[in-house]
PDB file of C-alpha atoms in Angstrom:
ATOM      1  CA  LEU A   1     111.218  59.198  74.673  1.00 91.00           C
ATOM      2  CA  LYS A   2     111.990  56.815  77.526  1.00 91.00           C
ATOM      3  CA  THR A   3     115.245  58.880  78.540  1.00 92.00           C
ATOM      4  CA  GLY A   4     113.675  62.241  77.925  1.00 92.00           C
ATOM      5  CA  GLU A   5     116.113  63.199  74.944  1.00 94.00           C
ATOM      6  CA  ALA A   6     112.747  63.511  73.009  1.00 92.00           C
ATOM      7  CA  ASP A   7     109.503  65.157  74.338  1.00 90.00           C
ATOM      8  CA  ILE A   8     107.185  63.898  71.527  1.00 90.00           C
ATOM      9  CA  VAL A   9     107.931  60.993  69.349  1.00 90.00           C
ATOM     10  CA  LEU A  10     105.658  60.160  66.194  1.00 86.00           C
ATOM     11  CA  SER A  11     105.301  56.877  64.340  1.00 82.00           C
ATOM     12  CA  LEU A  12     105.936  54.542  67.369  1.00 86.00           C
ATOM     13  CA  PRO A  13     105.611  50.948  66.456  1.00 82.00           C
ATOM     14  CA  GLY A  14     102.663  49.084  67.761  1.00 83.00           C
ATOM     15  CA  ALA A  15     104.818  46.490  69.419  1.00 81.00           C
ATOM     16  CA  ASP A  16     106.366  49.231  71.688  1.00 86.00           C
ATOM     17  CA  VAL A  17     102.907  50.639  73.010  1.00 87.00           C
ATOM     18  CA  GLU A  18     102.341  48.308  76.062  1.00 87.00           C
ATOM     19  CA  SER A  19     105.669  48.674  77.390  1.00 89.00           C
ATOM     20  CA  LEU A  20     105.792  52.520  77.007  1.00 91.00           C
ATOM     21  CA  LYS A  21     102.353  52.684  78.787  1.00 90.00           C
ATOM     22  CA  GLN A  22     103.995  51.038  81.934  1.00 93.00           C
ATOM     23  CA  ASP A  23     106.195  54.183  82.173  1.00 94.00           C
ATOM     24  CA  PRO A  24     104.677  56.804  84.476  1.00 94.00           C
ATOM     25  CA  ASN A  25     106.236  59.638  82.701  1.00 94.00           C
ATOM     26  CA  ILE A  26     105.067  58.835  79.303  1.00 94.00           C
ATOM     27  CA  SER A  27     101.589  59.211  77.725  1.00 93.00           C
ATOM     28  CA  VAL A  28     100.917  57.076  74.690  1.00 92.00           C
ATOM     29  CA  THR A  29      98.033  57.836  72.143  1.00 88.00           C
ATOM     30  CA  VAL A  30      96.590  55.650  69.411  1.00 86.00           C
ATOM     31  CA  SER A  31      94.319  57.398  67.113  1.00 86.00           C
ATOM     32  CA  PRO A  32      92.862  56.872  63.523  1.00 89.00           C
ATOM     33  CA  GLY A  33      94.992  58.412  60.902  1.00 89.00           C
ATOM     34  CA  LEU A  34      94.355  59.212  57.305  1.00 93.00           C
ATOM     35  CA  THR A  35      96.538  56.502  55.813  1.00 94.00           C
ATOM     36  CA  ILE A  36      95.551  53.134  54.476  1.00 96.00           C
ATOM     37  CA  ILE A  37      97.798  50.013  53.832  1.00 97.00           C
ATOM     38  CA  GLU A  38      96.751  48.322  50.651  1.00 98.00           C
ATOM     39  CA  ALA A  39      98.320  46.150  47.899  1.00 98.00           C
ATOM     40  CA  GLU A  40      97.939  47.205  44.148  1.00 98.00           C
ATOM     41  CA  PRO A  41      97.629  44.431  41.454  1.00 98.00           C
ATOM     42  CA  ARG A  42      98.465  45.318  38.010  1.00 98.00           C
ATOM     43  CA  GLN A  43      95.488  44.464  36.249  1.00 97.00           C
ATOM     44  CA  SER A  44      95.583  45.456  32.599  1.00 97.00           C
ATOM     45  CA  LYS A  45      96.114  41.708  31.729  1.00 97.00           C
ATOM     46  CA  PRO A  46      95.593  38.280  33.312  1.00 98.00           C
ATOM     47  CA  PRO A  47      95.610  37.150  36.035  1.00 98.00           C
ATOM     48  CA  PHE A  48      94.445  40.194  37.985  1.00 98.00           C
ATOM     49  CA  ASN A  49      92.192  41.666  35.345  1.00 98.00           C
ATOM     50  CA  ASP A  50      89.806  39.133  36.562  1.00 98.00           C
ATOM     51  CA  VAL A  51      87.592  40.180  39.495  1.00 98.00           C
ATOM     52  CA  LYS A  52      87.459  36.734  40.827  1.00 98.00           C
ATOM     53  CA  VAL A  53      91.173  36.582  41.196  1.00 98.00           C
ATOM     54  CA  ARG A  54      91.195  39.851  42.923  1.00 98.00           C
ATOM     55  CA  TYR A  55      88.443  38.562  45.360  1.00 98.00           C
ATOM     56  CA  ALA A  56      90.735  35.454  45.835  1.00 98.00           C
ATOM     57  CA  LEU A  57      93.489  37.681  46.769  1.00 98.00           C
ATOM     58  CA  ASN A  58      91.507  39.432  49.248  1.00 98.00           C
ATOM     59  CA  GLN A  59      89.750  36.434  50.716  1.00 98.00           C
ATOM     60  CA  ALA A  60      92.984  34.418  51.275  1.00 98.00           C
ATOM     61  CA  VAL A  61      94.368  37.264  53.703  1.00 98.00           C
ATOM     62  CA  ASP A  62      93.474  37.084  57.297  1.00 98.00           C
ATOM     63  CA  LYS A  63      93.412  40.842  57.764  1.00 98.00           C
ATOM     64  CA  ASP A  64      92.341  40.725  61.483  1.00 97.00           C
ATOM     65  CA  ALA A  65      95.348  38.500  62.145  1.00 97.00           C
ATOM     66  CA  ILE A  66      97.636  40.985  60.399  1.00 97.00           C
ATOM     67  CA  ILE A  67      96.371  43.880  62.380  1.00 95.00           C
ATOM     68  CA  ALA A  68      96.490  42.092  65.543  1.00 94.00           C
ATOM     69  CA  SER A  69      99.839  40.169  65.308  1.00 94.00           C
ATOM     70  CA  VAL A  70     101.735  42.241  62.894  1.00 93.00           C
ATOM     71  CA  LEU A  71     100.612  45.866  63.366  1.00 92.00           C
ATOM     72  CA  ARG A  72      99.912  45.319  66.987  1.00 88.00           C
ATOM     73  CA  GLY A  73      97.621  48.170  67.581  1.00 78.00           C
ATOM     74  CA  GLY A  74      98.971  50.321  64.608  1.00 87.00           C
ATOM     75  CA  GLY A  75      96.012  49.286  62.329  1.00 91.00           C
ATOM     76  CA  LEU A  76      92.407  49.209  62.130  1.00 93.00           C
ATOM     77  CA  PRO A  77      89.958  47.083  59.856  1.00 96.00           C
ATOM     78  CA  LEU A  78      89.491  48.869  56.333  1.00 97.00           C
ATOM     79  CA  ARG A  79      85.947  48.608  55.025  1.00 98.00           C
ATOM     80  CA  THR A  80      86.065  51.366  52.332  1.00 98.00           C
ATOM     81  CA  PRO A  81      87.821  52.176  49.014  1.00 98.00           C
ATOM     82  CA  SER A  82      88.269  55.609  50.122  1.00 98.00           C
ATOM     83  CA  ILE A  83      90.121  56.895  53.432  1.00 97.00           C
ATOM     84  CA  PRO A  84      88.241  56.397  56.634  1.00 96.00           C
ATOM     85  CA  GLY A  85      87.379  59.600  58.389  1.00 93.00           C
ATOM     86  CA  LEU A  86      86.899  61.850  55.416  1.00 95.00           C
ATOM     87  CA  PHE A  87      83.686  63.545  54.524  1.00 95.00           C
ATOM     88  CA  GLY A  88      81.961  61.488  51.959  1.00 97.00           C
ATOM     89  CA  THR A  89      83.693  58.032  52.851  1.00 98.00           C
ATOM     90  CA  TYR A  90      81.339  55.204  53.234  1.00 98.00           C
ATOM     91  CA  ASP A  91      82.054  51.747  54.862  1.00 98.00           C
ATOM     92  CA  PHE A  92      81.025  48.405  53.293  1.00 98.00           C
ATOM     93  CA  ASP A  93      80.950  44.759  54.406  1.00 97.00           C
ATOM     94  CA  PRO A  94      84.353  43.437  54.163  1.00 95.00           C
ATOM     95  CA  LEU A  95      85.124  40.295  52.341  1.00 97.00           C
ATOM     96  CA  PRO A  96      85.557  37.318  54.921  1.00 97.00           C
ATOM     97  CA  PHE A  97      88.757  35.468  55.411  1.00 98.00           C
ATOM     98  CA  ASP A  98      87.745  32.289  53.500  1.00 98.00           C
ATOM     99  CA  PRO A  99      91.047  30.265  52.040  1.00 98.00           C
ATOM    100  CA  ALA A 100      88.680  27.538  50.839  1.00 98.00           C
ATOM    101  CA  LYS A 101      86.532  30.312  48.922  1.00 98.00           C
ATOM    102  CA  ALA A 102      89.719  31.761  47.619  1.00 98.00           C
ATOM    103  CA  LYS A 103      90.835  28.536  46.132  1.00 98.00           C
ATOM    104  CA  SER A 104      87.419  27.870  44.645  1.00 98.00           C
ATOM    105  CA  LEU A 105      87.478  31.294  42.978  1.00 98.00           C
ATOM    106  CA  LEU A 106      91.049  30.813  41.529  1.00 98.00           C
ATOM    107  CA  ALA A 107      89.822  27.496  39.942  1.00 98.00           C
ATOM    108  CA  GLU A 108      86.843  28.982  38.447  1.00 98.00           C
ATOM    109  CA  ALA A 109      88.876  31.805  36.877  1.00 98.00           C
ATOM    110  CA  GLY A 110      91.121  28.983  35.281  1.00 98.00           C
ATOM    111  CA  TYR A 111      93.965  28.755  37.914  1.00 98.00           C
ATOM    112  CA  PRO A 112      93.335  25.670  39.813  1.00 98.00           C
ATOM    113  CA  ASN A 113      97.257  25.375  40.178  1.00 97.00           C
ATOM    114  CA  GLY A 114      97.795  29.158  40.973  1.00 98.00           C
ATOM    115  CA  PHE A 115     100.177  31.295  39.219  1.00 98.00           C
ATOM    116  CA  ASP A 116     103.381  33.563  39.846  1.00 98.00           C
ATOM    117  CA  VAL A 117     103.008  36.555  42.052  1.00 98.00           C
ATOM    118  CA  THR A 118     105.538  39.253  42.871  1.00 98.00           C
ATOM    119  CA  ILE A 119     105.133  41.593  45.818  1.00 98.00           C
ATOM    120  CA  ARG A 120     107.198  44.712  45.371  1.00 98.00           C
ATOM    121  CA  TYR A 121     107.889  47.367  47.970  1.00 98.00           C
ATOM    122  CA  VAL A 122     110.355  49.662  49.525  1.00 98.00           C
ATOM    123  CA  SER A 123     111.437  48.096  52.892  1.00 98.00           C
ATOM    124  CA  GLY A 124     111.368  50.243  55.996  1.00 94.00           C
ATOM    125  CA  ARG A 125     109.128  53.017  55.181  1.00 92.00           C
ATOM    126  CA  TRP A 126     106.583  52.105  57.982  1.00 89.00           C
ATOM    127  CA  PRO A 127     106.538  50.123  60.947  1.00 85.00           C
ATOM    128  CA  GLY A 128     105.746  46.361  59.972  1.00 91.00           C
ATOM    129  CA  ASP A 129     106.138  46.821  56.266  1.00 95.00           C
ATOM    130  CA  ASP A 130     108.352  43.632  56.045  1.00 97.00           C
ATOM    131  CA  GLN A 131     106.131  41.371  58.171  1.00 97.00           C
ATOM    132  CA  VAL A 132     103.022  42.606  56.179  1.00 98.00           C
ATOM    133  CA  ALA A 133     104.667  41.650  53.087  1.00 98.00           C
ATOM    134  CA  GLU A 134     105.762  38.194  54.575  1.00 98.00           C
ATOM    135  CA  ALA A 135     102.187  37.489  55.784  1.00 98.00           C
ATOM    136  CA  LEU A 136     100.681  38.387  52.325  1.00 98.00           C
ATOM    137  CA  GLN A 137     103.302  35.851  50.865  1.00 98.00           C
ATOM    138  CA  GLY A 138     102.215  33.247  53.449  1.00 98.00           C
ATOM    139  CA  PHE A 139      98.537  33.699  52.890  1.00 98.00           C
ATOM    140  CA  TRP A 140      98.608  33.534  49.110  1.00 98.00           C
ATOM    141  CA  ASN A 141     101.021  30.569  49.079  1.00 98.00           C
ATOM    142  CA  ASN A 142      98.478  28.780  51.206  1.00 98.00           C
ATOM    143  CA  VAL A 143      95.743  28.886  48.408  1.00 98.00           C
ATOM    144  CA  GLY A 144      98.259  27.797  45.579  1.00 98.00           C
ATOM    145  CA  LEU A 145      99.896  30.918  44.438  1.00 98.00           C
ATOM    146  CA  LYS A 146     103.604  30.993  44.059  1.00 98.00           C
ATOM    147  CA  THR A 147     104.694  34.493  45.712  1.00 98.00           C
ATOM    148  CA  GLN A 148     107.912  35.832  45.727  1.00 98.00           C
ATOM    149  CA  ILE A 149     109.024  39.119  47.505  1.00 98.00           C
ATOM    150  CA  VAL A 150     111.208  41.692  45.787  1.00 98.00           C
ATOM    151  CA  LYS A 151     112.444  44.824  47.842  1.00 98.00           C
ATOM    152  CA  ILE A 152     113.222  47.675  45.735  1.00 98.00           C
ATOM    153  CA  GLN A 153     114.963  50.926  46.474  1.00 98.00           C
ATOM    154  CA  SER A 154     113.060  54.209  47.059  1.00 97.00           C
ATOM    155  CA  ALA A 155     114.332  55.693  43.868  1.00 97.00           C
ATOM    156  CA  GLU A 156     112.683  52.827  41.817  1.00 98.00           C
ATOM    157  CA  LEU A 157     109.414  52.968  43.299  1.00 97.00           C
ATOM    158  CA  VAL A 158     107.693  55.772  41.267  1.00 96.00           C
ATOM    159  CA  PRO A 159     109.128  54.716  37.892  1.00 96.00           C
ATOM    160  CA  GLN A 160     107.910  51.251  38.565  1.00 97.00           C
ATOM    161  CA  LEU A 161     104.563  52.421  39.806  1.00 97.00           C
ATOM    162  CA  SER A 162     104.236  54.649  36.600  1.00 96.00           C
ATOM    163  CA  ALA A 163     105.703  51.893  34.221  1.00 96.00           C
ATOM    164  CA  ASP A 164     103.273  50.416  31.666  1.00 96.00           C
ATOM    165  CA  PRO A 165     101.190  47.714  33.789  1.00 96.00           C
ATOM    166  CA  ASP A 166     101.220  45.444  30.557  1.00 97.00           C
ATOM    167  CA  THR A 167     104.741  44.726  31.438  1.00 96.00           C
ATOM    168  CA  MET A 168     104.210  43.802  35.028  1.00 97.00           C
ATOM    169  CA  ALA A 169     101.483  41.145  35.010  1.00 97.00           C
ATOM    170  CA  GLY A 170     101.275  39.157  38.173  1.00 98.00           C
ATOM    171  CA  THR A 171     102.869  42.062  40.166  1.00 98.00           C
ATOM    172  CA  VAL A 172     101.298  43.622  43.368  1.00 98.00           C
ATOM    173  CA  PHE A 173     102.843  46.614  44.987  1.00 98.00           C
ATOM    174  CA  LEU A 174     102.379  46.790  48.736  1.00 98.00           C
ATOM    175  CA  LEU A 175     101.891  50.655  49.473  1.00 98.00           C
ATOM    176  CA  LEU A 176     100.669  53.312  51.872  1.00 96.00           C
ATOM    177  CA  LYS A 177      98.004  55.987  50.506  1.00 95.00           C
ATOM    178  CA  THR A 178      96.617  58.883  52.216  1.00 93.00           C
ATOM    179  CA  SER A 179      94.572  62.056  51.449  1.00 93.00           C
ATOM    180  CA  GLU A 180      92.557  64.697  53.043  1.00 91.00           C
ATOM    181  CA  TYR A 181      89.948  64.769  50.446  1.00 94.00           C
ATOM    182  CA  VAL A 182      87.582  61.936  49.266  1.00 96.00           C
ATOM    183  CA  ASP A 183      87.012  63.256  45.747  1.00 93.00           C
ATOM    184  CA  TYR A 184      90.949  63.529  45.172  1.00 95.00           C
ATOM    185  CA  HIS A 185      91.516  59.964  46.438  1.00 97.00           C
ATOM    186  CA  LEU A 186      88.777  58.475  44.442  1.00 98.00           C
ATOM    187  CA  TYR A 187      89.978  60.317  41.137  1.00 97.00           C
ATOM    188  CA  ARG A 188      93.619  59.194  41.392  1.00 96.00           C
ATOM    189  CA  MET A 189      93.085  55.567  42.513  1.00 97.00           C
ATOM    190  CA  TYR A 190      89.951  54.755  40.639  1.00 98.00           C
ATOM    191  CA  HIS A 191      89.331  56.959  37.599  1.00 98.00           C
ATOM    192  CA  SER A 192      90.749  55.468  34.460  1.00 97.00           C
ATOM    193  CA  ASP A 193      92.342  58.703  33.438  1.00 96.00           C
ATOM    194  CA  ALA A 194      94.456  58.333  36.265  1.00 96.00           C
ATOM    195  CA  THR A 195      94.888  54.505  36.261  1.00 97.00           C
ATOM    196  CA  THR A 196      95.407  53.720  32.713  1.00 94.00           C
ATOM    197  CA  LYS A 197      95.757  56.928  30.486  1.00 90.00           C
ATOM    198  CA  THR A 198      98.497  58.944  32.113  1.00 86.00           C
ATOM    199  CA  VAL A 199     101.835  57.901  33.382  1.00 90.00           C
ATOM    200  CA  THR A 200     101.359  58.512  37.056  1.00 89.00           C
ATOM    201  CA  ALA A 201     102.111  56.549  40.152  1.00 93.00           C
ATOM    202  CA  GLN A 202      98.659  55.178  40.282  1.00 94.00           C
ATOM    203  CA  ARG A 203      98.919  53.265  36.760  1.00 95.00           C
ATOM    204  CA  TYR A 204      97.827  50.129  37.919  1.00 98.00           C
ATOM    205  CA  ALA A 205      94.965  49.787  35.188  1.00 97.00           C
ATOM    206  CA  TYR A 206      91.702  49.534  37.098  1.00 98.00           C
ATOM    207  CA  GLY A 207      88.859  51.017  34.932  1.00 96.00           C
ATOM    208  CA  ASN A 208      85.184  51.124  35.191  1.00 98.00           C
ATOM    209  CA  PRO A 209      83.155  53.581  33.010  1.00 98.00           C
ATOM    210  CA  ALA A 210      80.367  53.820  35.530  1.00 98.00           C
ATOM    211  CA  VAL A 211      82.854  54.726  38.216  1.00 98.00           C
ATOM    212  CA  ASP A 212      84.307  57.427  35.903  1.00 98.00           C
ATOM    213  CA  LYS A 213      81.035  59.052  35.174  1.00 98.00           C
ATOM    214  CA  LEU A 214      80.047  59.157  38.993  1.00 98.00           C
ATOM    215  CA  ILE A 215      83.483  60.718  39.827  1.00 98.00           C
ATOM    216  CA  GLU A 216      83.021  63.141  37.068  1.00 98.00           C
ATOM    217  CA  GLN A 217      79.452  64.052  38.195  1.00 98.00           C
ATOM    218  CA  GLU A 218      80.635  64.472  41.738  1.00 97.00           C
ATOM    219  CA  GLN A 219      83.356  66.881  40.712  1.00 95.00           C
ATOM    220  CA  ARG A 220      80.830  69.134  38.937  1.00 96.00           C
ATOM    221  CA  GLU A 221      78.534  69.241  41.964  1.00 96.00           C
ATOM    222  CA  PHE A 222      79.258  71.869  44.687  1.00 94.00           C
ATOM    223  CA  ASP A 223      76.062  71.229  47.104  1.00 96.00           C
ATOM    224  CA  PRO A 224      77.651  68.836  49.703  1.00 94.00           C
ATOM    225  CA  ASN A 225      74.341  67.088  50.342  1.00 94.00           C
ATOM    226  CA  LYS A 226      74.039  66.189  46.710  1.00 97.00           C
ATOM    227  CA  ARG A 227      77.490  65.195  46.415  1.00 97.00           C
ATOM    228  CA  LEU A 228      77.217  62.373  49.226  1.00 98.00           C
ATOM    229  CA  PRO A 229      74.939  59.882  47.367  1.00 98.00           C
ATOM    230  CA  ILE A 230      77.072  60.155  44.277  1.00 98.00           C
ATOM    231  CA  LEU A 231      80.087  59.477  46.498  1.00 98.00           C
ATOM    232  CA  LYS A 232      78.442  56.516  47.850  1.00 98.00           C
ATOM    233  CA  GLN A 233      77.489  55.120  44.605  1.00 98.00           C
ATOM    234  CA  ALA A 234      80.857  55.466  43.220  1.00 98.00           C
ATOM    235  CA  GLN A 235      82.397  53.591  46.269  1.00 98.00           C
ATOM    236  CA  GLU A 236      79.757  50.768  46.219  1.00 98.00           C
ATOM    237  CA  LEU A 237      80.726  49.940  42.594  1.00 98.00           C
ATOM    238  CA  ILE A 238      84.406  50.148  43.306  1.00 98.00           C
ATOM    239  CA  TRP A 239      84.046  47.940  46.457  1.00 98.00           C
ATOM    240  CA  LYS A 240      82.371  45.438  44.228  1.00 98.00           C
ATOM    241  CA  ASP A 241      85.148  45.328  41.818  1.00 98.00           C
ATOM    242  CA  GLN A 242      87.750  44.949  44.660  1.00 98.00           C
ATOM    243  CA  PRO A 243      90.525  46.364  42.607  1.00 98.00           C
ATOM    244  CA  LEU A 244      92.943  46.578  45.428  1.00 98.00           C
ATOM    245  CA  VAL A 245      93.618  44.330  48.344  1.00 98.00           C
ATOM    246  CA  TYR A 246      92.435  46.346  51.329  1.00 98.00           C
ATOM    247  CA  ILE A 247      94.656  45.371  54.112  1.00 98.00           C
ATOM    248  CA  ALA A 248      94.326  47.902  57.035  1.00 97.00           C
ATOM    249  CA  HIS A 249      93.520  51.534  58.076  1.00 96.00           C
ATOM    250  CA  GLN A 250      96.612  52.743  59.657  1.00 92.00           C
ATOM    251  CA  ALA A 251      96.556  54.233  63.203  1.00 89.00           C
ATOM    252  CA  ASN A 252      98.799  57.020  64.249  1.00 87.00           C
ATOM    253  CA  ILE A 253     100.819  55.981  67.453  1.00 88.00           C
ATOM    254  CA  TRP A 254     102.667  58.667  69.383  1.00 86.00           C
ATOM    255  CA  GLY A 255     104.042  59.227  72.667  1.00 91.00           C
ATOM    256  CA  GLN A 256     104.786  62.346  74.935  1.00 91.00           C
ATOM    257  CA  ARG A 257     106.535  63.131  78.118  1.00 93.00           C
ATOM    258  CA  LYS A 258     103.608  63.927  80.570  1.00 92.00           C
ATOM    259  CA  ASN A 259     105.258  67.050  81.570  1.00 91.00           C
ATOM    260  CA  VAL A 260     104.805  68.665  77.963  1.00 87.00           C
ATOM    261  CA  SER A 261     101.980  70.398  76.675  1.00 83.00           C
ATOM    262  CA  GLY A 262     100.835  73.409  74.406  1.00 81.00           C
ATOM    263  CA  PHE A 263     100.379  71.380  71.186  1.00 77.00           C
ATOM    264  CA  LYS A 264      97.855  69.306  69.314  1.00 77.00           C
ATOM    265  CA  MET A 265      98.138  66.508  66.849  1.00 77.00           C
ATOM    266  CA  LEU A 266      96.367  66.341  63.468  1.00 74.00           C
ATOM    267  CA  PRO A 267      95.747  63.019  61.744  1.00 71.00           C
ATOM    268  CA  THR A 268      97.393  63.878  58.578  1.00 64.00           C
ATOM    269  CA  SER A 269     100.194  61.736  56.753  1.00 47.00           C
ATOM    270  CA  GLY A 270     101.307  58.362  58.128  1.00 44.00           C
ATOM    271  CA  SER A 271     102.486  59.494  61.681  1.00 54.00           C
ATOM    272  CA  GLY A 272     100.474  62.654  62.177  1.00 58.00           C
ATOM    273  CA  THR A 273     101.356  66.373  62.362  1.00 64.00           C
ATOM    274  CA  VAL A 274     102.200  68.393  65.048  1.00 65.00           C
ATOM    275  CA  ILE A 275     100.706  71.656  65.638  1.00 63.00           C
ATOM    276  CA  ALA A 276     102.746  73.707  68.222  1.00 63.00           C
ATOM    277  CA  ASN A 277     101.156  76.707  69.818  1.00 64.00           C
ATOM    278  CA  THR A 278     103.324  77.651  72.967  1.00 69.00           C
ATOM    279  CA  VAL A 279     105.025  74.223  74.018  1.00 72.00           C
ATOM    280  CA  THR A 280     105.839  74.279  77.609  1.00 75.00           C
ATOM    281  CA  LYS A 281     107.322  71.788  80.194  1.00 78.00           C
ATOM    282  CA  SER A 282     106.435  71.619  83.738  1.00 74.00           C
TER     283      SER A 282
END
């Protein structure tokens, strides 16, 4: 982008934004995407089947610090179990960063001395993933957990995500999730058919019968105005359960040479999508 070899570059690291903005020939855009950064605890067995433990996982992590210091402009606060920006997505009050409360919740759940946690992920899939994994490890160790990081190969990811969660107690996968439809995202991530009964990449064992009923009710309703309260109620129940560690809403960061025009960006995927009409250079 700096040398002109490329006219448009997607997925720029947040760390590069300020220096690129100093170049008079380059325009940098940071805009909300349709991708979230989250961690999935396997919760069919202890310790993560306890909601107190899942609250502790969330409250032990300073997510604002990760956004500011690790993602460096490439992330926004995540306040929903859905995908921000979609029709039918609702925001809720985030759990505050509170290590003391996290320690108290772990003790109440029967883990005053913590337990072993394994973070698994594929390194290099998105800017800052190694640093986010290390930050989670540090924050969780700070409240008494014994956290190790295991980097896996891309070919191992889906088989491990779809493995029987009973065999992966204490495991948390660091992942990106994206969708263009809120009902699809809620079904695949929170309906027990997708999370417990079928061998899918969402088999992390979350289940709430009330959430299942609401998702099914929403799928049968075609009036948008009638769908909204059902979607809101489902998301409220999910948010109370805190089945995931909701880290950040990923921003799309892309740059262009200022002499290029004739295209637009859509927020799809983790890096955005270029829609080209007649691209011209002046």
